[in-house]
PDB file of C-alpha atoms in Angstrom:
ATOM      1  CA  LYS A   1       0.000   0.000   0.000  1.00 69.00           C
ATOM      2  CA  ALA A   2       1.474   3.346  -1.070  1.00 73.00           C
ATOM      3  CA  PHE A   3       0.736   6.422   1.053  1.00 88.00           C
ATOM      4  CA  ALA A   4       1.314   9.964  -0.186  1.00 94.00           C
ATOM      5  CA  THR A   5       1.040  13.254   1.667  1.00 96.00           C
ATOM      6  CA  VAL A   6      -0.569  16.065  -0.329  1.00 97.00           C
ATOM      7  CA  ASP A   7      -1.963  19.523   0.386  1.00 97.00           C
ATOM      8  CA  TYR A   8      -5.080  20.519  -1.534  1.00 98.00           C
ATOM      9  CA  ARG A   9      -7.753  22.884  -0.181  1.00 97.00           C
ATOM     10  CA  LEU A  10     -11.440  22.656  -1.063  1.00 97.00           C
ATOM     11  CA  GLY A  11     -14.167  25.233  -0.688  1.00 94.00           C
ATOM     12  CA  ASN A  12     -13.107  28.384   1.105  1.00 86.00           C
ATOM     13  CA  ASP A  13     -10.247  26.631   2.879  1.00 90.00           C
ATOM     14  CA  GLN A  14     -12.770  24.495   4.798  1.00 95.00           C
ATOM     15  CA  ILE A  15     -11.371  21.094   3.847  1.00 97.00           C
ATOM     16  CA  GLN A  16      -7.836  19.889   3.186  1.00 98.00           C
ATOM     17  CA  LEU A  17      -6.992  16.720   1.302  1.00 98.00           C
ATOM     18  CA  ALA A  18      -3.952  15.829   3.433  1.00 98.00           C
ATOM     19  CA  GLY A  19      -3.051  12.477   1.914  1.00 98.00           C
ATOM     20  CA  TYR A  20      -4.155   9.337   0.144  1.00 98.00           C
ATOM     21  CA  SER A  21      -3.216   5.694  -0.194  1.00 97.00           C
ATOM     22  CA  LEU A  22      -3.591   3.176  -3.012  1.00 96.00           C
ATOM     23  CA  GLU A  23      -3.726  -0.583  -2.359  1.00 94.00           C
ATOM     24  CA  LYS A  24      -1.990  -1.545  -5.616  1.00 90.00           C
ATOM     25  CA  PRO A  25       0.211   0.576  -7.896  1.00 85.00           C
ATOM     26  CA  VAL A  26      -1.128  -1.094 -11.079  1.00 93.00           C
ATOM     27  CA  VAL A  27      -4.577  -2.511 -11.907  1.00 96.00           C
ATOM     28  CA  ALA A  28      -6.035  -4.555 -14.742  1.00 97.00           C
ATOM     29  CA  PRO A  29      -9.238  -3.816 -16.686  1.00 97.00           C
ATOM     30  CA  GLY A  30     -12.228  -4.933 -14.590  1.00 97.00           C
ATOM     31  CA  GLU A  31     -10.271  -4.700 -11.315  1.00 97.00           C
ATOM     32  CA  GLN A  32     -10.817  -2.134  -8.583  1.00 97.00           C
ATOM     33  CA  VAL A  33      -8.642   0.799  -7.658  1.00 97.00           C
ATOM     34  CA  GLN A  34      -8.732   0.768  -3.852  1.00 97.00           C
ATOM     35  CA  LEU A  35      -8.209   4.342  -2.750  1.00 97.00           C
ATOM     36  CA  THR A  36      -8.347   5.920   0.707  1.00 98.00           C
ATOM     37  CA  LEU A  37      -8.551   9.717   0.938  1.00 98.00           C
ATOM     38  CA  TYR A  38      -7.495  11.509   4.124  1.00 98.00           C
ATOM     39  CA  TRP A  39      -9.463  14.716   4.703  1.00 98.00           C
ATOM     40  CA  ARG A  40      -8.538  17.252   7.386  1.00 98.00           C
ATOM     41  CA  VAL A  41     -11.296  19.636   8.512  1.00 98.00           C
ATOM     42  CA  LEU A  42     -10.013  23.227   8.679  1.00 97.00           C
ATOM     43  CA  ALA A  43     -13.262  25.148   9.317  1.00 97.00           C
ATOM     44  CA  PRO A  44     -16.918  24.389  10.084  1.00 96.00           C
ATOM     45  CA  ILE A  45     -18.850  22.869   7.159  1.00 95.00           C
ATOM     46  CA  TYR A  46     -22.566  23.543   7.113  1.00 94.00           C
ATOM     47  CA  GLN A  47     -23.377  21.528   4.028  1.00 94.00           C
ATOM     48  CA  SER A  48     -23.221  17.893   3.006  1.00 96.00           C
ATOM     49  CA  TYR A  49     -20.930  17.421   0.010  1.00 97.00           C
ATOM     50  CA  THR A  50     -20.568  14.379  -2.212  1.00 98.00           C
ATOM     51  CA  VAL A  51     -17.073  13.120  -3.028  1.00 98.00           C
ATOM     52  CA  PHE A  52     -16.304  12.158  -6.623  1.00 98.00           C
ATOM     53  CA  THR A  53     -13.508   9.880  -7.809  1.00 98.00           C
ATOM     54  CA  GLN A  54     -12.939   9.412 -11.533  1.00 98.00           C
ATOM     55  CA  LEU A  55     -10.448   7.583 -13.726  1.00 97.00           C
ATOM     56  CA  ILE A  56      -9.998   9.628 -16.894  1.00 97.00           C
ATOM     57  CA  ASP A  57      -8.261   8.766 -20.161  1.00 94.00           C
ATOM     58  CA  PRO A  58      -6.065  11.848 -20.714  1.00 88.00           C
ATOM     59  CA  ALA A  59      -6.184  11.366 -24.511  1.00 89.00           C
ATOM     60  CA  THR A  60      -9.992  11.360 -24.834  1.00 92.00           C
ATOM     61  CA  ASN A  61     -11.164  12.715 -21.438  1.00 92.00           C
ATOM     62  CA  GLY A  62     -13.378   9.616 -21.347  1.00 95.00           C
ATOM     63  CA  LYS A  63     -14.161   8.016 -17.985  1.00 96.00           C
ATOM     64  CA  VAL A  64     -13.073   4.416 -17.422  1.00 97.00           C
ATOM     65  CA  GLY A  65     -14.105   4.358 -13.778  1.00 98.00           C
ATOM     66  CA  GLN A  66     -16.059   6.447 -11.300  1.00 98.00           C
ATOM     67  CA  MET A  67     -17.378   6.251  -7.767  1.00 97.00           C
ATOM     68  CA  ASP A  68     -19.271   9.070  -6.079  1.00 97.00           C
ATOM     69  CA  GLY A  69     -20.690   9.065  -2.577  1.00 96.00           C
ATOM     70  CA  GLN A  70     -20.947  10.603   0.832  1.00 96.00           C
ATOM     71  CA  PRO A  71     -17.690  10.239   2.765  1.00 97.00           C
ATOM     72  CA  VAL A  72     -16.833   7.026   4.613  1.00 96.00           C
ATOM     73  CA  CYS A  73     -19.142   4.716   2.641  1.00 93.00           C
ATOM     74  CA  ASP A  74     -22.130   7.118   2.954  1.00 93.00           C
ATOM     75  CA  TRP A  75     -21.728   7.015   6.746  1.00 94.00           C
ATOM     76  CA  PHE A  76     -20.102  10.360   7.688  1.00 96.00           C
ATOM     77  CA  PRO A  77     -21.477  13.392   5.771  1.00 96.00           C
ATOM     78  CA  THR A  78     -19.339  16.531   5.684  1.00 97.00           C
ATOM     79  CA  ASP A  79     -21.892  18.576   7.650  1.00 96.00           C
ATOM     80  CA  GLN A  80     -21.094  16.334  10.654  1.00 97.00           C
ATOM     81  CA  TRP A  81     -17.358  16.981  10.427  1.00 97.00           C
ATOM     82  CA  ASN A  82     -15.659  19.147  13.063  1.00 97.00           C
ATOM     83  CA  PRO A  83     -12.582  21.357  12.667  1.00 97.00           C
ATOM     84  CA  GLY A  84      -9.474  19.344  13.522  1.00 97.00           C
ATOM     85  CA  ASP A  85     -10.978  15.999  12.440  1.00 97.00           C
ATOM     86  CA  LEU A  86      -8.901  13.756  10.172  1.00 97.00           C
ATOM     87  CA  ILE A  87     -11.195  11.456   8.201  1.00 97.00           C
ATOM     88  CA  ALA A  88     -10.091   8.279   6.387  1.00 97.00           C
ATOM     89  CA  ASP A  89     -12.464   7.917   3.432  1.00 98.00           C
ATOM     90  CA  PRO A  90     -12.240   4.673   1.369  1.00 97.00           C
ATOM     91  CA  TYR A  91     -13.340   4.163  -2.261  1.00 97.00           C
ATOM     92  CA  GLN A  92     -13.332   1.189  -4.617  1.00 97.00           C
ATOM     93  CA  ILE A  93     -13.360   2.377  -8.224  1.00 98.00           C
ATOM     94  CA  THR A  94     -14.036  -0.381 -10.742  1.00 97.00           C
ATOM     95  CA  VAL A  95     -12.019  -0.014 -13.935  1.00 97.00           C
ATOM     96  CA  ALA A  96     -14.122  -0.602 -17.064  1.00 97.00           C
ATOM     97  CA  PRO A  97     -13.567  -4.162 -18.351  1.00 97.00           C
ATOM     98  CA  ASP A  98     -12.907  -2.744 -21.832  1.00 95.00           C
ATOM     99  CA  ALA A  99     -10.419  -0.082 -20.673  1.00 95.00           C
ATOM    100  CA  ALA A 100      -7.391  -0.040 -22.968  1.00 94.00           C
ATOM    101  CA  PRO A 101      -3.984  -0.524 -21.321  1.00 94.00           C
ATOM    102  CA  GLY A 102      -2.390   2.810 -20.513  1.00 96.00           C
ATOM    103  CA  GLU A 103      -1.964   5.581 -17.955  1.00 96.00           C
ATOM    104  CA  TYR A 104      -5.143   7.060 -16.509  1.00 97.00           C
ATOM    105  CA  GLN A 105      -5.564  10.226 -14.444  1.00 97.00           C
ATOM    106  CA  LEU A 106      -7.242   9.805 -11.037  1.00 97.00           C
ATOM    107  CA  LEU A 107      -9.327  12.915 -10.296  1.00 97.00           C
ATOM    108  CA  VAL A 108     -11.048  13.606  -6.974  1.00 98.00           C
ATOM    109  CA  GLY A 109     -13.080  16.422  -5.496  1.00 98.00           C
ATOM    110  CA  MET A 110     -16.396  17.322  -3.906  1.00 98.00           C
ATOM    111  CA  TYR A 111     -19.689  18.724  -5.112  1.00 98.00           C
ATOM    112  CA  ASP A 112     -23.105  19.786  -3.910  1.00 96.00           C
ATOM    113  CA  ALA A 113     -25.416  16.941  -4.973  1.00 93.00           C
ATOM    114  CA  ALA A 114     -28.426  19.291  -5.134  1.00 94.00           C
ATOM    115  CA  THR A 115     -26.847  21.651  -7.677  1.00 96.00           C
ATOM    116  CA  GLY A 116     -23.965  19.634  -9.158  1.00 96.00           C
ATOM    117  CA  GLN A 117     -21.694  22.583  -8.324  1.00 97.00           C
ATOM    118  CA  ARG A 118     -18.159  21.420  -7.550  1.00 97.00           C
ATOM    119  CA  LEU A 119     -16.098  22.972  -4.773  1.00 97.00           C
ATOM    120  CA  PRO A 120     -13.165  25.038  -5.988  1.00 97.00           C
ATOM    121  CA  VAL A 121      -9.735  23.505  -5.394  1.00 97.00           C
ATOM    122  CA  ALA A 122      -6.528  25.310  -4.467  1.00 96.00           C
ATOM    123  CA  GLY A 123      -3.020  24.101  -3.796  1.00 95.00           C
ATOM    124  CA  GLY A 124      -1.475  24.546  -0.362  1.00 90.00           C
ATOM    125  CA  ASP A 125       0.118  27.727  -1.738  1.00 93.00           C
ATOM    126  CA  GLY A 126      -3.340  29.153  -2.510  1.00 92.00           C
ATOM    127  CA  ALA A 127      -3.032  28.759  -6.304  1.00 94.00           C
ATOM    128  CA  ALA A 128      -6.400  27.979  -7.916  1.00 95.00           C
ATOM    129  CA  LEU A 129      -6.518  24.540  -9.547  1.00 94.00           C
ATOM    130  CA  GLY A 130     -10.070  24.458 -10.921  1.00 96.00           C
ATOM    131  CA  ASP A 131     -12.651  22.052  -9.478  1.00 97.00           C
ATOM    132  CA  ALA A 132     -10.870  18.670  -9.439  1.00 97.00           C
ATOM    133  CA  ILE A 133      -7.677  17.374  -7.844  1.00 97.00           C
ATOM    134  CA  PRO A 134      -5.343  15.540 -10.270  1.00 95.00           C
ATOM    135  CA  LEU A 135      -4.368  13.053  -7.592  1.00 96.00           C
ATOM    136  CA  ALA A 136      -2.361  10.330  -9.291  1.00 95.00           C
ATOM    137  CA  THR A 137      -1.620   8.466 -12.508  1.00 96.00           C
ATOM    138  CA  ILE A 138      -2.955   4.905 -12.461  1.00 96.00           C
ATOM    139  CA  PRO A 139      -1.387   2.407 -14.892  1.00 96.00           C
ATOM    140  CA  VAL A 140      -3.906  -0.083 -16.293  1.00 96.00           C
ATOM    141  CA  GLN A 141      -2.380  -3.176 -17.897  1.00 95.00           C
TER     142      GLN A 141
END
């Protein structure tokens, strides 16, 4: 299991993605990417956000895998989080059985399920990065 420390901020500096781990460095078509996200709560959150995880083909922008849900297997919504909490949030993203071998981009972020509006993302330095975190490159072979 590989663990990486990162520093991405979501919303108005309410939530930090502090790290993530991947069970396996390489997956095959039809297998699952087992990902755990580690969220640190920086400020009160008054809304329940949905987490998205997507595997994207950089050449076509097509999705070969996706899993969206409330944090911690739909068990711990963001509006119950408290500043200072560190939340381990697991996902199993099934790679499409017909995914071609290659390198895929793992994108993560959060959105408001009622509106579809994604939270803005910034780096730890405050630089705006759009509305998705380019977390890792996943080789599929």
